[in-house]
XYZ file of C-alpha atoms in Angstrom:
302
model
C 50.013 -71.897 -1.035
C 46.640 -70.392 -0.198
C 45.507 -68.353 -3.207
C 42.811 -66.704 -1.070
C 45.525 -65.118 1.069
C 47.963 -64.429 -1.802
C 49.766 -62.066 -1.859
C 50.849 -61.626 1.772
C 54.024 -59.667 0.910
C 55.370 -57.480 -1.943
C 55.604 -59.048 -5.422
C 58.555 -58.318 -7.708
C 57.813 -57.879 -11.416
C 61.044 -58.188 -13.383
C 60.950 -56.467 -16.781
C 63.251 -57.075 -19.736
C 63.433 -53.426 -20.822
C 64.764 -50.186 -19.316
C 62.679 -47.689 -17.330
C 60.655 -45.389 -19.584
C 60.350 -47.915 -22.418
C 56.932 -48.820 -23.808
C 56.749 -52.226 -22.115
C 58.059 -50.778 -18.822
C 55.368 -48.065 -18.823
C 52.776 -50.752 -19.533
C 53.960 -52.989 -16.659
C 53.829 -50.030 -14.253
C 50.332 -49.106 -15.426
C 48.878 -52.619 -15.029
C 50.697 -53.669 -11.847
C 49.965 -50.414 -9.993
C 46.323 -51.489 -10.369
C 47.106 -54.943 -8.912
C 48.860 -53.229 -5.965
C 45.528 -51.510 -5.258
C 43.223 -54.502 -5.741
C 45.421 -57.104 -3.999
C 46.680 -54.870 -1.186
C 50.397 -55.566 -1.626
C 52.945 -53.593 -3.657
C 53.845 -55.014 -7.070
C 57.341 -53.588 -7.567
C 58.641 -53.243 -11.125
C 62.325 -54.210 -11.291
C 64.032 -53.254 -14.570
C 66.702 -55.753 -15.626
C 67.504 -54.847 -19.237
C 70.454 -56.386 -21.044
C 71.476 -59.313 -23.249
C 68.174 -59.233 -25.162
C 66.125 -59.961 -22.051
C 68.252 -62.915 -20.907
C 69.270 -61.154 -17.678
C 65.644 -60.683 -16.578
C 64.506 -64.143 -17.723
C 67.323 -65.858 -15.773
C 66.366 -64.044 -12.557
C 62.758 -65.272 -12.806
C 63.567 -68.792 -14.053
C 65.690 -69.353 -10.929
C 63.257 -67.677 -8.481
C 61.100 -69.732 -6.078
C 57.802 -70.718 -7.789
C 55.628 -69.005 -5.196
C 54.042 -66.116 -7.118
C 56.326 -63.467 -5.606
C 58.614 -63.099 -8.629
C 57.048 -62.515 -12.058
C 58.449 -61.727 -15.495
C 56.999 -59.098 -17.829
C 58.659 -59.935 -21.140
C 58.626 -58.827 -24.745
C 57.996 -61.733 -27.121
C 61.575 -62.104 -28.388
C 62.772 -63.140 -24.903
C 60.588 -66.245 -25.096
C 60.277 -67.032 -28.789
C 63.453 -65.774 -30.508
C 66.292 -66.110 -27.985
C 66.120 -69.942 -28.007
C 67.213 -69.898 -31.674
C 69.796 -67.109 -31.385
C 71.797 -68.550 -28.504
C 73.156 -72.096 -28.622
C 73.624 -72.184 -24.831
C 70.593 -70.313 -23.505
C 70.335 -70.601 -19.707
C 66.539 -70.941 -19.710
C 63.875 -72.754 -21.713
C 60.625 -70.857 -22.381
C 58.418 -73.942 -22.045
C 60.309 -75.828 -19.337
C 61.113 -72.941 -16.964
C 58.002 -70.719 -17.061
C 54.255 -70.775 -16.425
C 52.261 -68.519 -18.808
C 50.142 -66.060 -16.795
C 48.603 -63.523 -19.198
C 49.168 -61.637 -22.390
C 49.192 -57.870 -21.743
C 49.301 -56.362 -25.212
C 50.106 -56.724 -28.854
C 52.204 -53.847 -30.143
C 50.958 -52.047 -33.221
C 53.825 -51.001 -35.458
C 54.383 -48.864 -38.520
C 56.868 -49.041 -41.379
C 58.384 -45.588 -41.821
C 60.830 -44.346 -44.449
C 62.957 -41.285 -44.902
C 61.289 -38.752 -47.235
C 64.613 -38.376 -49.111
C 64.116 -41.881 -50.571
C 61.315 -40.482 -52.707
C 58.854 -43.296 -51.928
C 55.427 -42.099 -50.794
C 53.622 -45.460 -50.761
C 54.532 -49.054 -49.910
C 54.323 -50.025 -53.607
C 56.771 -47.253 -54.521
C 59.131 -48.327 -51.752
C 59.098 -51.962 -52.933
C 59.726 -50.866 -56.545
C 62.640 -48.699 -55.409
C 64.107 -51.537 -53.332
C 63.828 -53.948 -56.277
C 65.650 -51.443 -58.495
C 68.424 -50.985 -55.909
C 68.938 -54.395 -54.223
C 70.945 -54.199 -50.988
C 71.369 -50.425 -51.296
C 68.535 -49.104 -49.093
C 69.312 -49.332 -45.375
C 66.928 -50.178 -42.561
C 67.492 -49.752 -38.837
C 66.627 -52.146 -36.008
C 66.949 -52.031 -32.234
C 69.502 -54.865 -32.453
C 70.129 -58.302 -33.987
C 67.259 -60.702 -33.339
C 64.897 -58.044 -31.963
C 61.312 -57.749 -33.189
C 62.251 -54.678 -35.268
C 64.878 -56.800 -37.053
C 62.781 -59.954 -37.587
C 59.752 -57.991 -38.787
C 61.825 -56.413 -41.563
C 63.429 -59.744 -42.483
C 59.998 -61.329 -42.846
C 58.735 -58.359 -44.877
C 61.738 -58.538 -47.245
C 61.085 -62.229 -47.885
C 57.391 -61.703 -48.600
C 58.002 -58.608 -50.780
C 60.962 -60.162 -52.634
C 63.346 -57.311 -51.819
C 66.794 -56.991 -50.279
C 67.639 -54.198 -47.835
C 70.821 -53.547 -45.818
C 70.414 -54.083 -42.052
C 71.926 -51.566 -39.596
C 71.435 -52.661 -35.953
C 71.347 -50.020 -33.190
C 71.421 -50.403 -29.406
C 67.704 -49.984 -28.764
C 64.671 -48.390 -30.400
C 65.468 -44.813 -29.360
C 68.807 -44.552 -31.226
C 67.264 -46.412 -34.195
C 64.434 -43.864 -34.348
C 66.906 -40.957 -33.998
C 69.012 -42.313 -36.879
C 65.856 -42.662 -38.933
C 64.605 -39.124 -38.186
C 68.011 -37.563 -38.871
C 68.197 -39.182 -42.318
C 71.042 -41.655 -41.630
C 68.759 -44.609 -42.429
C 66.220 -45.386 -45.161
C 63.553 -47.427 -43.341
C 62.443 -48.695 -39.931
C 59.564 -50.701 -38.501
C 58.692 -49.427 -35.030
C 55.879 -49.024 -32.467
C 53.305 -46.477 -33.641
C 53.547 -44.584 -30.336
C 57.281 -43.986 -30.844
C 56.964 -43.058 -34.513
C 53.948 -40.774 -34.180
C 55.744 -37.467 -33.296
C 58.235 -37.980 -36.157
C 55.415 -38.745 -38.611
C 53.560 -35.616 -37.433
C 56.657 -33.432 -37.902
C 57.201 -34.822 -41.422
C 60.671 -36.225 -40.599
C 59.504 -39.688 -41.649
C 56.709 -41.026 -43.884
C 54.409 -43.836 -42.720
C 53.821 -46.493 -45.407
C 52.050 -49.419 -43.680
C 50.913 -50.464 -40.203
C 50.806 -53.845 -38.479
C 49.007 -55.326 -35.499
C 45.602 -54.195 -34.263
C 46.030 -50.431 -33.995
C 43.558 -48.469 -31.932
C 40.883 -47.294 -34.369
C 42.274 -43.787 -34.610
C 45.908 -44.902 -35.002
C 47.093 -43.412 -38.301
C 43.757 -43.812 -40.137
C 45.292 -42.771 -43.476
C 47.973 -45.490 -43.349
C 47.063 -48.868 -44.917
C 47.589 -52.210 -43.166
C 50.626 -54.195 -44.319
C 48.422 -57.304 -44.635
C 46.449 -55.692 -47.478
C 49.655 -56.003 -49.565
C 51.397 -59.025 -47.971
C 49.012 -61.178 -45.886
C 51.812 -63.301 -44.350
C 54.281 -60.502 -43.627
C 52.813 -59.416 -40.302
C 55.123 -59.944 -37.347
C 53.411 -58.694 -34.200
C 55.485 -58.087 -31.072
C 53.734 -58.619 -27.752
C 54.301 -58.239 -24.026
C 53.193 -60.955 -21.599
C 53.533 -62.025 -17.972
C 55.131 -65.306 -16.889
C 55.843 -66.965 -13.518
C 58.509 -69.548 -12.636
C 57.554 -73.143 -13.550
C 55.704 -74.846 -10.737
C 53.953 -71.705 -9.455
C 50.645 -73.020 -8.001
C 47.823 -73.072 -10.549
C 45.470 -71.200 -8.190
C 47.994 -68.349 -7.850
C 48.452 -68.187 -11.643
C 44.652 -68.138 -12.022
C 44.308 -65.318 -9.479
C 46.991 -63.220 -11.202
C 45.407 -63.899 -14.594
C 41.970 -62.806 -13.345
C 43.311 -59.601 -11.737
C 45.328 -58.673 -14.846
C 42.213 -59.316 -16.961
C 40.155 -56.994 -14.739
C 42.851 -54.299 -14.931
C 42.980 -54.509 -18.747
C 39.186 -54.127 -18.905
C 39.167 -50.809 -17.009
C 38.303 -47.858 -19.218
C 41.029 -45.707 -17.623
C 43.729 -48.300 -18.374
C 42.354 -48.915 -21.869
C 42.470 -45.168 -22.557
C 46.035 -44.843 -21.307
C 47.099 -47.868 -23.342
C 45.326 -46.364 -26.359
C 47.411 -43.211 -25.879
C 50.505 -45.457 -26.125
C 48.979 -47.112 -29.240
C 48.767 -50.423 -27.393
C 45.852 -52.869 -27.635
C 44.824 -54.476 -24.306
C 44.892 -58.201 -25.077
C 44.556 -60.373 -21.964
C 43.304 -63.947 -22.370
C 43.837 -67.156 -20.406
C 47.178 -68.803 -19.510
C 46.270 -71.436 -22.125
C 45.871 -68.725 -24.790
C 49.340 -67.405 -23.978
C 50.809 -70.908 -24.032
C 49.385 -71.490 -27.526
C 50.709 -68.099 -28.707
C 54.202 -68.932 -27.428
C 54.238 -72.379 -29.070
C 53.011 -71.031 -32.427
C 55.543 -68.173 -32.340
C 58.389 -70.600 -31.530
C 57.572 -72.505 -34.741
C 57.516 -69.309 -36.881
C 60.709 -67.894 -35.399
C 62.626 -71.176 -35.631
C 62.191 -71.024 -39.424
C 62.768 -67.273 -39.704
C 65.984 -67.206 -37.648
C 67.285 -70.239 -39.547
C 66.541 -68.658 -42.939
C 68.381 -65.452 -41.959
C 71.303 -67.537 -40.661
C 71.296 -65.507 -37.450
C 73.376 -66.597 -34.428
C 74.507 -64.415 -31.546
C 77.006 -66.894 -30.052
């Protein structure tokens, strides 16, 4: 395959999340730029469902020619292998890493009715009432679930998990007072923090400098409790190296543009980029962390 000529026809970018979600908006932002620079449409194809398995299967089975790509949240690659005993794809065997797009900055929010105004107060309250304070997630085995499990272990507390079908209903339950706590993307939490419906206690990831300046970083209290979700691009295994390199370079250029950086900043996303090798190392390290975490929770979907 001649990388000079690539692409000579439209490219399909399969995403693991529904239209309008944070990672979908990001894929559309970055790949609309590649449509311009490479002269062929990059068409975002939303295939949500089964924790990203639906989308990953489509790409794993696609021809390795650079015309089908996967834009995936981290759990699809580094958590699903431990949740499902018969997963139809293998993150290392079936995919070529192309580029990291972003790391998602998150914030731990609580309901004001709990009476905790700081992280220390929240931890004290949770220790006094083990298993009584609820926290929401966007589903079993999602980043919002695993982040809170890791935090509980590091803080020595026990909360009650209430899974929802996605981040939007989890945030709604949180804002309406059904739930005590939630760890969620800063961009999604921001309007609810501003309205006073929820209180922000600690943030994770590399927030844009102006992201919630008054809120402390979780790592200042618990250095090992940070669980950072990310979004990255993968191609089917065997996609020619020169095509992967071309895609990586174009994505890198797109992420460096001030207009894209500004728009990502407005979504509270940090443009990350990096080489295919960087992404490969990130995936392998995250597989090791999640293997232990999922095992310690005793989590299995099937």
